XYZ file of C-alpha atoms in Angstrom:
716
model
C -5.830 35.703 -22.426
C -6.923 37.143 -19.085
C -4.170 35.462 -17.080
C -1.229 33.148 -17.767
C 0.828 31.478 -15.033
C 2.959 28.360 -14.599
C 0.034 26.325 -13.295
C -3.147 28.182 -14.203
C -4.326 30.194 -17.188
C -7.584 32.033 -17.926
C -8.873 32.481 -21.476
C -12.016 34.394 -22.491
C -14.286 32.591 -24.967
C -17.344 33.855 -26.863
C -20.261 35.030 -24.789
C -18.081 36.074 -21.866
C -17.300 32.468 -20.846
C -13.882 32.337 -19.155
C -11.974 29.042 -19.130
C -9.788 28.641 -16.046
C -7.377 25.863 -16.996
C -5.058 23.932 -14.664
C -1.917 22.850 -16.536
C 1.116 22.633 -14.262
C 4.242 23.145 -16.351
C 6.967 20.509 -16.157
C 4.669 17.905 -14.567
C 2.709 15.011 -16.061
C -0.233 15.677 -13.713
C -1.842 18.665 -12.045
C -1.397 18.911 -8.297
C -1.901 21.565 -5.649
C 1.603 22.584 -4.667
C 2.140 25.999 -3.107
C 2.906 27.494 -6.513
C -0.440 26.305 -7.904
C -2.397 27.776 -4.988
C -0.678 31.153 -5.441
C -1.280 30.977 -9.194
C -4.961 30.216 -8.646
C -5.250 33.258 -6.390
C -3.792 35.503 -9.089
C -6.107 33.988 -11.702
C -9.144 34.660 -9.502
C -8.034 38.279 -9.022
C -7.702 38.622 -12.799
C -11.236 37.266 -13.325
C -12.644 39.616 -10.677
C -10.970 42.526 -12.421
C -12.452 41.759 -15.841
C -16.036 42.938 -16.350
C -16.354 40.956 -19.598
C -16.425 37.648 -17.694
C -20.008 36.327 -17.388
C -19.215 32.805 -16.195
C -16.264 30.471 -15.539
C -15.609 26.892 -16.647
C -12.776 25.131 -14.794
C -10.835 22.643 -16.943
C -7.593 20.678 -17.058
C -4.944 20.720 -19.768
C -3.883 17.195 -18.824
C -5.511 13.756 -19.035
C -6.242 13.938 -15.305
C -8.055 16.816 -13.627
C -6.064 17.347 -10.398
C -4.604 14.428 -8.410
C -4.606 16.338 -5.122
C -2.081 18.163 -2.979
C 1.657 17.818 -3.556
C 2.449 15.236 -0.878
C 6.183 15.948 -1.108
C 5.527 19.306 0.577
C 3.856 17.665 3.584
C 6.993 16.297 5.249
C 8.506 19.672 6.113
C 5.155 21.395 6.589
C 3.949 18.878 9.170
C 7.038 19.556 11.291
C 5.611 23.031 11.961
C 3.528 23.781 15.093
C -0.206 23.081 14.873
C -1.173 26.745 14.612
C 1.130 27.238 11.611
C -0.285 24.178 9.825
C -3.809 25.473 10.476
C -2.695 28.874 9.173
C -1.473 27.264 5.930
C -4.892 25.615 5.493
C -6.730 28.883 6.083
C -4.448 30.822 3.728
C -5.094 28.261 0.988
C -8.823 28.334 1.758
C -8.888 32.096 1.252
C -8.017 31.404 -2.390
C -10.685 28.697 -2.756
C -13.297 30.922 -1.095
C -12.360 33.845 -3.329
C -13.069 31.619 -6.323
C -16.314 30.335 -4.790
C -17.461 33.926 -4.166
C -16.955 35.118 -7.759
C -20.013 37.133 -8.843
C -20.606 34.846 -11.837
C -21.758 31.236 -12.226
C -18.988 28.607 -12.151
C -18.906 25.038 -13.479
C -16.145 22.472 -13.108
C -15.493 20.134 -16.063
C -13.896 17.026 -14.527
C -12.177 15.245 -17.404
C -10.162 12.668 -15.452
C -9.047 11.755 -11.953
C -9.952 14.386 -9.349
C -8.729 13.406 -5.910
C -8.297 15.224 -2.606
C -7.639 18.877 -3.297
C -8.693 18.292 -6.901
C -12.216 17.331 -5.857
C -12.219 20.055 -3.193
C -11.508 22.586 -5.955
C -14.429 21.157 -7.923
C -16.676 21.530 -4.863
C -16.029 25.284 -4.787
C -17.789 25.541 -8.161
C -21.546 26.022 -8.339
C -21.912 22.903 -10.518
C -19.808 19.934 -11.557
C -19.951 18.064 -14.861
C -17.992 14.821 -15.056
C -16.721 12.743 -17.964
C -18.111 9.208 -17.898
C -14.566 7.801 -17.661
C -13.413 10.082 -14.817
C -13.049 9.128 -11.154
C -13.270 11.292 -8.047
C -12.643 10.891 -4.326
C -11.270 12.242 -1.074
C -8.570 9.698 -0.096
C -6.841 11.779 2.594
C -7.633 9.291 5.394
C -5.262 6.864 3.664
C -2.509 9.332 4.552
C -3.695 9.611 8.159
C -5.362 12.960 7.363
C -8.731 14.316 6.267
C -9.596 17.007 3.678
C -8.160 20.388 4.587
C -9.198 22.538 1.608
C -12.876 22.727 2.611
C -13.872 19.145 1.813
C -15.356 18.408 5.244
C -17.317 21.669 5.063
C -18.749 21.591 1.537
C -19.345 17.858 1.121
C -21.934 17.338 3.922
C -23.724 20.543 2.932
C -23.991 19.336 -0.659
C -24.750 15.616 -0.291
C -25.885 15.128 3.311
C -24.180 13.754 6.398
C -24.400 10.018 5.651
C -23.014 10.286 2.134
C -20.308 12.747 3.204
C -19.147 10.439 5.999
C -18.886 7.573 3.506
C -16.911 9.643 0.984
C -14.554 11.192 3.525
C -14.089 8.511 6.197
C -13.717 5.591 3.764
C -11.417 7.508 1.419
C -12.636 5.684 -1.696
C -12.149 6.560 -5.348
C -15.488 6.556 -7.166
C -16.703 6.281 -10.727
C -19.083 8.702 -12.422
C -22.300 6.786 -11.738
C -21.645 6.767 -7.978
C -20.708 10.462 -7.970
C -23.916 11.361 -9.818
C -26.126 9.149 -7.641
C -24.768 10.699 -4.427
C -24.992 14.259 -5.754
C -21.259 14.983 -5.819
C -21.606 15.920 -9.494
C -24.595 17.333 -11.331
C -24.176 15.686 -14.727
C -22.182 12.965 -16.474
C -21.377 13.165 -20.189
C -18.983 11.682 -22.730
C -15.500 13.179 -22.510
C -15.741 14.929 -25.880
C -18.984 16.664 -24.787
C -17.614 17.848 -21.428
C -16.698 21.461 -22.198
C -19.873 22.061 -24.197
C -21.995 20.647 -21.374
C -20.288 22.953 -18.866
C -20.821 25.985 -21.121
C -24.481 24.999 -21.550
C -24.927 25.035 -17.775
C -23.368 28.495 -17.550
C -25.726 29.778 -20.248
C -28.765 28.348 -18.446
C -27.655 30.222 -15.323
C -27.218 33.451 -17.289
C -30.665 32.999 -18.889
C -32.247 32.605 -15.444
C -33.268 28.966 -16.013
C -31.054 27.780 -13.133
C -30.511 29.683 -9.883
C -26.783 29.196 -9.251
C -26.804 31.484 -6.205
C -29.360 29.269 -4.472
C -27.165 26.258 -5.197
C -24.109 28.139 -3.911
C -25.798 29.275 -0.710
C -26.133 25.643 0.466
C -22.353 25.542 0.908
C -22.189 28.828 2.789
C -24.777 28.090 5.467
C -24.929 25.624 8.386
C -26.274 22.116 7.804
C -30.049 22.111 7.380
C -30.754 19.252 9.803
C -32.298 20.218 13.167
C -29.713 20.019 15.999
C -31.041 16.735 17.465
C -31.162 14.975 14.066
C -27.753 16.410 13.286
C -26.316 14.965 16.515
C -27.944 11.567 15.942
C -26.672 11.367 12.342
C -23.086 12.053 13.367
C -23.125 9.839 16.451
C -24.505 6.867 14.519
C -22.071 7.255 11.628
C -19.209 8.096 13.989
C -19.672 4.852 15.934
C -19.663 2.847 12.701
C -16.546 4.615 11.419
C -14.731 4.036 14.726
C -15.526 0.328 14.538
C -14.337 0.056 10.930
C -11.181 2.160 11.309
C -9.964 0.738 14.611
C -7.834 2.492 17.220
C -4.719 2.642 15.047
C -6.265 4.913 12.413
C -7.613 8.065 14.117
C -8.156 10.218 11.001
C -11.581 8.851 9.899
C -13.066 9.399 13.376
C -11.447 12.833 13.603
C -13.052 13.735 10.251
C -16.512 12.792 11.499
C -15.955 14.705 14.738
C -14.857 17.864 12.947
C -17.865 17.670 10.584
C -20.151 17.441 13.586
C -18.304 20.290 15.283
C -18.769 22.724 12.417
C -22.172 21.439 11.254
C -23.957 24.401 12.847
C -21.489 27.011 11.548
C -21.361 29.146 8.420
C -18.635 28.461 5.870
C -15.788 30.679 7.081
C -16.131 29.675 10.728
C -16.486 26.029 9.677
C -13.267 26.250 7.654
C -11.446 27.467 10.760
C -12.669 24.397 12.667
C -11.587 22.149 9.780
C -8.126 23.752 9.687
C -7.583 23.223 13.423
C -8.738 19.606 13.166
C -6.530 19.007 10.119
C -3.510 20.385 11.967
C -4.139 18.000 14.874
C -4.235 14.872 12.690
C -1.244 16.133 10.680
C 0.834 15.957 13.877
C -0.125 12.346 14.675
C 2.495 9.596 14.246
C 0.052 7.803 11.935
C 0.038 10.749 9.511
C 3.845 10.904 9.586
C 4.062 7.170 8.857
C 1.359 7.049 6.178
C 2.620 10.131 4.343
C 6.075 8.576 4.515
C 4.583 5.355 3.164
C 3.088 7.189 0.191
C 6.442 8.821 -0.563
C 8.218 5.474 -0.134
C 5.803 3.869 -2.598
C 6.594 6.633 -5.096
C 10.328 6.076 -4.493
C 9.931 2.339 -5.221
C 8.069 3.083 -8.451
C 10.812 5.531 -9.449
C 13.532 2.973 -8.651
C 11.710 0.345 -10.709
C 11.386 2.774 -13.586
C 15.146 3.242 -13.417
C 15.682 -0.526 -13.551
C 13.331 -0.980 -16.518
C 15.187 1.662 -18.515
C 18.237 -0.625 -18.480
C 17.041 -2.866 -21.305
C 13.765 -4.545 -20.347
C 12.886 -6.996 -23.118
C 9.495 -7.445 -24.773
C 7.271 -9.927 -22.937
C 4.868 -11.685 -25.269
C 5.088 -15.242 -23.940
C 5.894 -16.542 -20.453
C 6.295 -20.001 -18.955
C 6.224 -21.462 -15.457
C 7.921 -24.704 -14.412
C 6.012 -26.604 -11.746
C 2.224 -26.687 -11.669
C 1.449 -26.819 -7.980
C -0.443 -24.179 -5.996
C 2.401 -21.697 -6.516
C 2.810 -22.462 -10.226
C -0.938 -22.271 -10.770
C -1.030 -18.949 -8.927
C 1.775 -17.523 -11.077
C 0.038 -18.765 -14.248
C -3.261 -17.200 -13.158
C -1.616 -13.866 -12.345
C 0.269 -13.720 -15.634
C -2.726 -14.670 -17.795
C -5.192 -12.445 -15.935
C -2.946 -9.451 -16.627
C -2.584 -10.261 -20.317
C 0.627 -12.287 -20.723
C 0.037 -15.808 -22.137
C 1.860 -18.494 -20.170
C 2.855 -22.126 -20.657
C 2.600 -24.217 -17.495
C 4.950 -27.222 -17.576
C 5.200 -30.155 -15.220
C 6.210 -33.814 -15.402
C 2.839 -35.266 -14.347
C -0.746 -34.801 -15.538
C -1.976 -34.740 -11.943
C 0.219 -31.721 -11.206
C -1.044 -29.921 -14.314
C -4.608 -30.620 -13.218
C -3.781 -29.123 -9.810
C -2.274 -25.993 -11.384
C -5.174 -25.485 -13.808
C -7.577 -26.160 -10.960
C -5.953 -23.412 -8.902
C -6.250 -20.928 -11.785
C -9.866 -21.973 -12.456
C -10.783 -21.601 -8.784
C -9.354 -18.073 -8.628
C -11.152 -17.040 -11.821
C -14.423 -18.596 -10.649
C -14.235 -16.430 -7.518
C -13.812 -13.367 -9.739
C -16.946 -14.355 -11.674
C -18.843 -14.997 -8.431
C -17.929 -11.524 -7.195
C -18.988 -10.070 -10.576
C -15.528 -8.639 -11.226
C -15.327 -10.513 -14.532
C -17.881 -12.349 -16.689
C -17.710 -16.021 -17.741
C -16.421 -15.025 -21.177
C -13.453 -13.233 -19.581
C -12.817 -16.295 -17.420
C -12.750 -18.515 -20.490
C -10.436 -16.154 -22.355
C -8.023 -15.978 -19.413
C -7.945 -19.771 -18.983
C -7.217 -20.152 -22.700
C -4.042 -18.085 -22.154
C -2.687 -20.806 -19.812
C -1.354 -23.767 -21.776
C -0.546 -26.895 -19.728
C 2.142 -29.170 -21.136
C 4.401 -32.093 -20.220
C 7.202 -31.148 -22.630
C 9.337 -28.231 -23.813
C 7.808 -28.201 -27.311
C 6.903 -24.510 -27.440
C 9.650 -23.076 -25.235
C 11.632 -21.738 -28.222
C 9.241 -18.751 -28.332
C 9.231 -18.020 -24.605
C 10.570 -14.646 -23.391
C 10.634 -15.355 -19.643
C 10.489 -18.554 -17.589
C 9.751 -18.753 -13.856
C 10.892 -21.985 -12.221
C 8.638 -22.904 -9.276
C 9.533 -26.516 -8.506
C 10.255 -28.014 -5.085
C 12.573 -26.023 -2.755
C 15.571 -28.283 -3.278
C 18.836 -26.891 -4.639
C 19.905 -29.923 -6.692
C 16.462 -30.400 -8.242
C 16.199 -26.719 -9.100
C 19.662 -26.683 -10.689
C 18.811 -29.735 -12.786
C 15.490 -28.279 -13.987
C 17.030 -24.863 -14.709
C 19.912 -26.337 -16.712
C 17.537 -28.537 -18.722
C 15.235 -25.583 -19.431
C 18.066 -23.249 -20.454
C 18.912 -25.524 -23.379
C 15.409 -25.118 -24.853
C 15.278 -21.311 -24.807
C 16.045 -18.756 -27.495
C 18.978 -16.368 -27.135
C 18.228 -13.586 -24.665
C 15.313 -15.329 -22.933
C 15.273 -14.713 -19.199
C 15.191 -17.493 -16.632
C 14.105 -16.932 -13.017
C 13.810 -19.087 -9.914
C 10.980 -18.666 -7.431
C 12.877 -19.514 -4.255
C 12.652 -18.191 -0.720
C 15.938 -19.526 0.645
C 18.345 -20.865 -2.018
C 21.240 -18.691 -3.190
C 20.695 -17.331 -6.700
C 24.441 -17.161 -7.237
C 24.795 -20.878 -6.385
C 21.853 -21.876 -8.578
C 23.464 -19.957 -11.451
C 26.551 -22.204 -11.393
C 24.507 -24.859 -13.239
C 23.832 -22.490 -16.146
C 25.793 -21.587 -19.267
C 24.451 -18.031 -19.290
C 24.165 -16.942 -15.642
C 23.753 -13.348 -16.812
C 20.252 -14.277 -18.054
C 19.229 -15.685 -14.664
C 17.884 -14.110 -11.450
C 15.545 -14.815 -8.571
C 11.851 -13.954 -8.684
C 10.432 -14.639 -5.238
C 6.620 -14.599 -5.172
C 4.749 -14.664 -1.869
C 1.882 -17.040 -1.188
C -0.950 -16.685 -2.097
C 0.333 -15.150 -5.330
C -2.924 -13.459 -6.320
C -3.168 -11.614 -2.985
C 0.394 -10.750 -1.978
C 1.618 -7.579 -3.713
C 5.378 -8.093 -3.347
C 7.816 -9.822 -5.686
C 11.494 -9.842 -4.745
C 13.692 -9.686 -7.848
C 17.032 -11.101 -6.695
C 20.244 -10.206 -8.464
C 22.929 -12.909 -8.427
C 26.637 -12.123 -8.787
C 26.487 -12.527 -12.589
C 22.919 -11.324 -13.264
C 22.817 -8.633 -15.976
C 20.997 -5.309 -15.739
C 18.865 -6.398 -18.716
C 17.680 -9.492 -16.847
C 16.747 -7.450 -13.780
C 14.985 -4.917 -16.024
C 12.963 -7.656 -17.737
C 11.865 -9.308 -14.484
C 10.907 -5.962 -12.945
C 8.858 -5.240 -16.075
C 7.203 -8.684 -15.921
C 6.339 -8.360 -12.220
C 4.909 -4.885 -12.849
C 2.898 -6.164 -15.811
C 1.512 -8.871 -13.487
C 0.192 -6.131 -11.199
C 2.830 -6.722 -8.530
C 5.201 -4.395 -6.698
C 8.736 -5.609 -7.441
C 11.674 -4.671 -5.240
C 15.188 -5.451 -6.458
C 17.535 -6.962 -3.867
C 20.972 -8.531 -3.885
C 21.634 -12.179 -3.115
C 22.152 -13.330 0.490
C 20.568 -15.955 2.786
C 16.865 -15.138 2.992
C 17.300 -12.250 0.515
C 15.513 -9.266 2.127
C 12.107 -10.245 3.513
C 12.989 -13.607 5.078
C 16.325 -12.303 6.309
C 14.387 -9.659 8.254
C 11.440 -11.871 9.255
C 13.434 -14.676 10.866
C 15.134 -12.529 13.509
C 11.557 -11.567 14.493
C 10.746 -15.271 14.817
C 14.056 -15.697 16.653
C 13.022 -13.066 19.192
C 9.703 -14.885 19.590
C 11.513 -18.184 20.198
C 13.619 -16.590 22.937
C 10.507 -15.133 24.557
C 8.923 -18.581 24.598
C 12.137 -20.061 26.017
C 11.954 -17.532 28.840
C 8.365 -18.436 29.761
C 6.118 -16.242 27.606
C 2.588 -17.344 26.726
C 2.276 -17.377 22.918
C -1.417 -16.482 23.204
C -0.470 -13.314 25.094
C 2.354 -12.530 22.662
C 0.030 -12.866 19.666
C -2.523 -10.610 21.352
C 0.083 -7.901 22.092
C 1.505 -7.924 18.559
C -1.928 -7.842 16.951
C -2.770 -4.848 19.130
C 0.548 -3.337 17.981
C -0.853 -3.545 14.453
C 0.265 -6.836 12.904
C -2.519 -8.718 11.041
C -1.524 -11.804 13.065
C 0.834 -12.511 15.934
C 4.069 -14.501 15.460
C 2.688 -17.900 16.549
C -0.315 -17.586 14.236
C 1.937 -16.322 11.425
C 4.236 -19.339 11.799
C 1.206 -21.626 11.546
C 0.122 -19.868 8.342
C 3.621 -19.916 6.805
C 4.054 -23.565 7.838
C 6.149 -24.753 10.768
C 8.056 -27.112 8.439
C 8.848 -24.252 6.051
C 9.873 -22.066 8.983
C 12.219 -24.655 10.495
C 13.892 -25.197 7.115
C 14.305 -21.464 6.503
C 15.540 -20.867 10.062
C 18.363 -23.385 9.452
C 19.357 -21.552 6.272
C 19.412 -18.270 8.186
C 21.395 -19.788 11.086
C 23.998 -21.129 8.636
C 24.195 -17.754 6.907
C 24.339 -15.559 10.007
C 25.441 -17.834 12.872
C 26.562 -15.016 15.179
C 22.989 -13.809 15.726
C 20.590 -16.337 14.182
C 21.970 -19.584 15.596
C 20.569 -20.494 19.012
C 21.791 -22.788 21.769
C 18.350 -23.968 22.894
C 15.535 -26.007 21.381
C 13.129 -23.616 19.730
C 9.442 -24.434 20.258
C 8.909 -24.491 16.483
C 11.371 -27.395 16.268
C 9.382 -29.271 18.912
C 6.165 -28.796 16.938
C 7.950 -29.806 13.710
C 9.206 -33.054 15.263
C 5.629 -33.818 16.272
C 4.418 -33.173 12.699
C 2.388 -30.150 13.765
C 3.092 -27.963 10.726
C 0.336 -25.388 11.270
C -2.750 -24.859 9.126
C -1.666 -27.437 6.545
C -1.911 -30.242 9.166
C -4.769 -28.646 11.119
C -2.478 -28.209 14.130
C 0.566 -26.135 14.997
C 0.668 -23.630 17.833
C -3.109 -23.572 17.378
C -5.648 -26.156 16.291
C -7.647 -25.428 13.123
C -11.238 -26.333 12.274
C -13.401 -25.294 9.324
C -16.269 -22.890 9.944
C -19.570 -22.907 8.027
C -17.977 -20.997 5.156
C -15.108 -23.460 4.876
C -12.595 -21.049 6.377
C -9.978 -22.325 8.833
C -10.519 -20.938 12.332
C -7.864 -21.197 15.048
C -8.529 -22.312 18.597
C -6.190 -22.735 21.570
C -4.847 -26.276 21.930
C -3.700 -27.727 25.281
C -1.541 -30.281 23.440
C 0.823 -27.477 22.391
C 1.629 -26.723 26.015
C 2.186 -30.369 26.841
C 4.684 -30.706 23.986
C 6.687 -27.538 24.617
C 6.626 -27.537 28.437
C 9.888 -29.529 28.853
C 11.728 -26.997 26.660
C 10.623 -23.654 28.129
C 10.816 -21.846 31.461
C 7.838 -21.705 33.765
C 5.134 -19.510 32.271
C 5.199 -15.912 33.480
C 3.615 -12.648 32.427
C 5.618 -10.204 30.309
C 4.914 -6.497 30.056
C 3.528 -5.515 26.607
C 6.387 -3.055 26.021
C 8.941 -5.806 26.635
C 7.182 -8.183 24.253
C 7.132 -5.496 21.562
C 10.787 -4.586 22.103
C 12.004 -8.185 22.098
C 10.267 -8.881 18.776
C 10.718 -5.554 16.996
C 14.379 -4.868 17.823
C 15.678 -7.915 15.885
C 13.400 -7.181 12.925
C 14.338 -3.502 12.743
C 18.077 -3.963 13.282
C 18.242 -6.660 10.585
C 16.520 -4.256 8.187
C 19.259 -1.722 8.921
C 21.915 -4.406 8.358
C 20.387 -5.088 4.938
C 20.967 -1.416 4.132
C 24.519 -1.639 5.519
C 25.229 -4.703 3.372
C 23.679 -3.168 0.242
C 21.076 -5.937 0.011
C 18.406 -3.317 -0.630
C 18.899 0.051 -2.301
C 17.096 2.431 0.057
C 15.215 2.788 3.324
C 12.042 3.418 1.305
C 12.391 0.109 -0.563
C 13.160 -1.735 2.690
C 10.057 -0.341 4.394
C 7.772 -1.074 1.451
C 9.084 -4.646 1.161
C 8.108 -5.330 4.772
C 4.654 -3.808 4.315
C 3.998 -5.581 1.001
C 5.660 -8.859 1.993
C 4.887 -9.606 5.657
C 2.105 -7.201 6.600
C 4.159 -4.794 8.706
C 1.603 -2.363 10.234
C 1.165 0.348 7.550
C 0.328 3.056 10.086
C 3.824 2.547 11.530
C 5.395 3.092 8.106
C 7.852 0.175 8.020
C 10.832 -0.897 10.175
C 13.033 2.097 9.330
C 10.197 4.561 9.798
C 9.427 2.826 13.112
C 13.010 3.387 14.273
C 12.732 7.050 13.292
C 9.428 7.427 15.159
C 11.145 6.253 18.353
C 14.271 8.305 17.575
C 17.514 6.735 16.352
C 19.386 7.646 19.529
C 16.561 6.280 21.677
C 16.351 3.106 19.596
C 20.076 2.450 20.052
C 19.543 2.863 23.816
C 16.687 0.317 23.588
C 19.053 -2.117 21.832
C 21.588 -1.595 24.627
C 18.901 -2.349 27.219
C 18.363 -5.816 25.727
C 21.964 -6.457 24.654
C 22.299 -9.130 27.342
C 20.075 -11.347 25.176
C 22.809 -11.680 22.570
C 23.957 -10.448 19.150
C 20.387 -10.470 17.821
C 19.779 -7.336 19.905
C 22.986 -5.481 19.136
C 22.590 -2.135 17.352
C 24.256 -2.121 13.898
C 27.197 0.239 13.463
C 25.216 2.312 10.961
C 22.605 3.066 13.644
C 25.277 3.924 16.207
C 26.957 6.309 13.750
C 23.637 7.963 12.882
C 22.744 8.330 16.550
C 26.083 10.071 17.166
C 25.776 12.382 14.133
C 22.054 13.114 14.436
C 21.393 11.997 10.852
C 18.096 10.615 9.546
C 17.289 7.908 7.007
C 14.741 10.226 5.385
C 16.527 13.587 5.438
């Protein structure tokens, strides 16, 4: 043993081959935290001090190679001034460069996932050999950053400008064949041959068959392209990246710019340019939000793990009640992820609709070559349509997805309960009806909870698991496990009108209704909010959700929270509802909808809308963009805080992720709570006070006022 640390060890094998192994103690994966970087530096010093070492193979003691930097360290680090962040990058790069400059050939054996700093470590080696099951990538742009451990320097010098821009600016995770084709790795072998293949490469270098120093020198020198070609390559790719990323995501463009900036420099000078550029993007609000989003996602997964430990039951057979579009979507999702499901309805036509929905979704997968016809057939065979309860005695979990009517749901749930085995879990897919009230029809309310899927089921990542007053921990655990098994992101919430997502969304719609009342142009409002980062503005969103659905849900919310969600004017959505303009489903709502050549619904402005709503709104006037944003975002954000106050959701992280997964809250803003923090809690309370004259919907919750006074943070 040449060196042994908590993250890195170096062992000398026969023939002078040293194995530098990453194996971070106490962790399930390897990652580059500060301890690992220091450990690597000591290991490199130990190798340099041992004359018996003839070559180095870099390996991992875990099933992954290295997943990247330790993101948990970023929050505090990115609060430092730019020059200190750049200094951290350069200090870390001294270690990577010291390894790269070892006087012996080096080969990296990538056995599993190598992302971010993990791939950057591999790039410091002279050669890279990859297992055929491994995946590699530089996903930093997804955190609002770009590689800071030499990735922007080494990658273009190894694989060319165009390929490097694709790998860095798109932030993808790639399989072995792509990595080999683009030149990121030099060989791909079976996992059990990986170490031997790496050793073989070292021996070929030692025998003079391969010139490793020539290969290494490519990374140390400026790009080989002539200056004019170099400029053209970066300008062309930079324009494309800017178009794809959009104005709200500056990191991909910054990455291209910094690669162009240091393209004519040698390695060490280029690394300085990279470090300065990295520090700049690290200080952007997008990086703060997206890093926070990553940490929030990890917090949700941890919370769900905690729920599942409380007695999640085995899930071998599921069932869904109601075979409409929603039921068919649930059946498809369950079967496609490996859980057989019975789909029950009371009419053959409904079953045909549900099976048709599942078939359509699977056919699209075949068309896109994501699955083959055999897989489609196998998945469809896991969905069993039926008109009776014949096989329900073996079902582990049932999701009721019938019409959104309390009495009908209670009747169906009670009937179903009598057919189930002891301990089977029953769930209702509802967006508005109280789980606690629905449970009054059941003999075992402890085995019942809400399971709110979002439409379309196959695309929307969120599932709200709603705990009623008598729901047991085991039931919650089982539904969280089922949602996770279906490939969804469950978030556990407590019962209240609208649960979490709709309770927060409808104050946003309420703010929109008040803007319209006061003379706003919904076309202008949609444009402002889309520029703010929403995938669609509020009018368009209401058309997609369904005006009829929205009016029904708004009444539920007004009954539940009359002080701030009941209004004393006729909302424009009610006017459209009365005129049977329900949005996309009727081809007319705020907008008119026509099919394009691909059969996709396209919205166009419709003068009829203005004729209908004109008697109910003030004369049209122009609103400043900041006012539009404030009048829509204040109600949404304050209601999110109230959900924390009322213990509807367990944490700020879960609240933020629910809004991103469930309603498309702009990811680069991090969620409603993160958005409040980006403004400043004290400043946000002042913004609430500015619009307090509009009513209770704009009043700052007491929790926010207390935090503003004490200087506390939601994410401290």
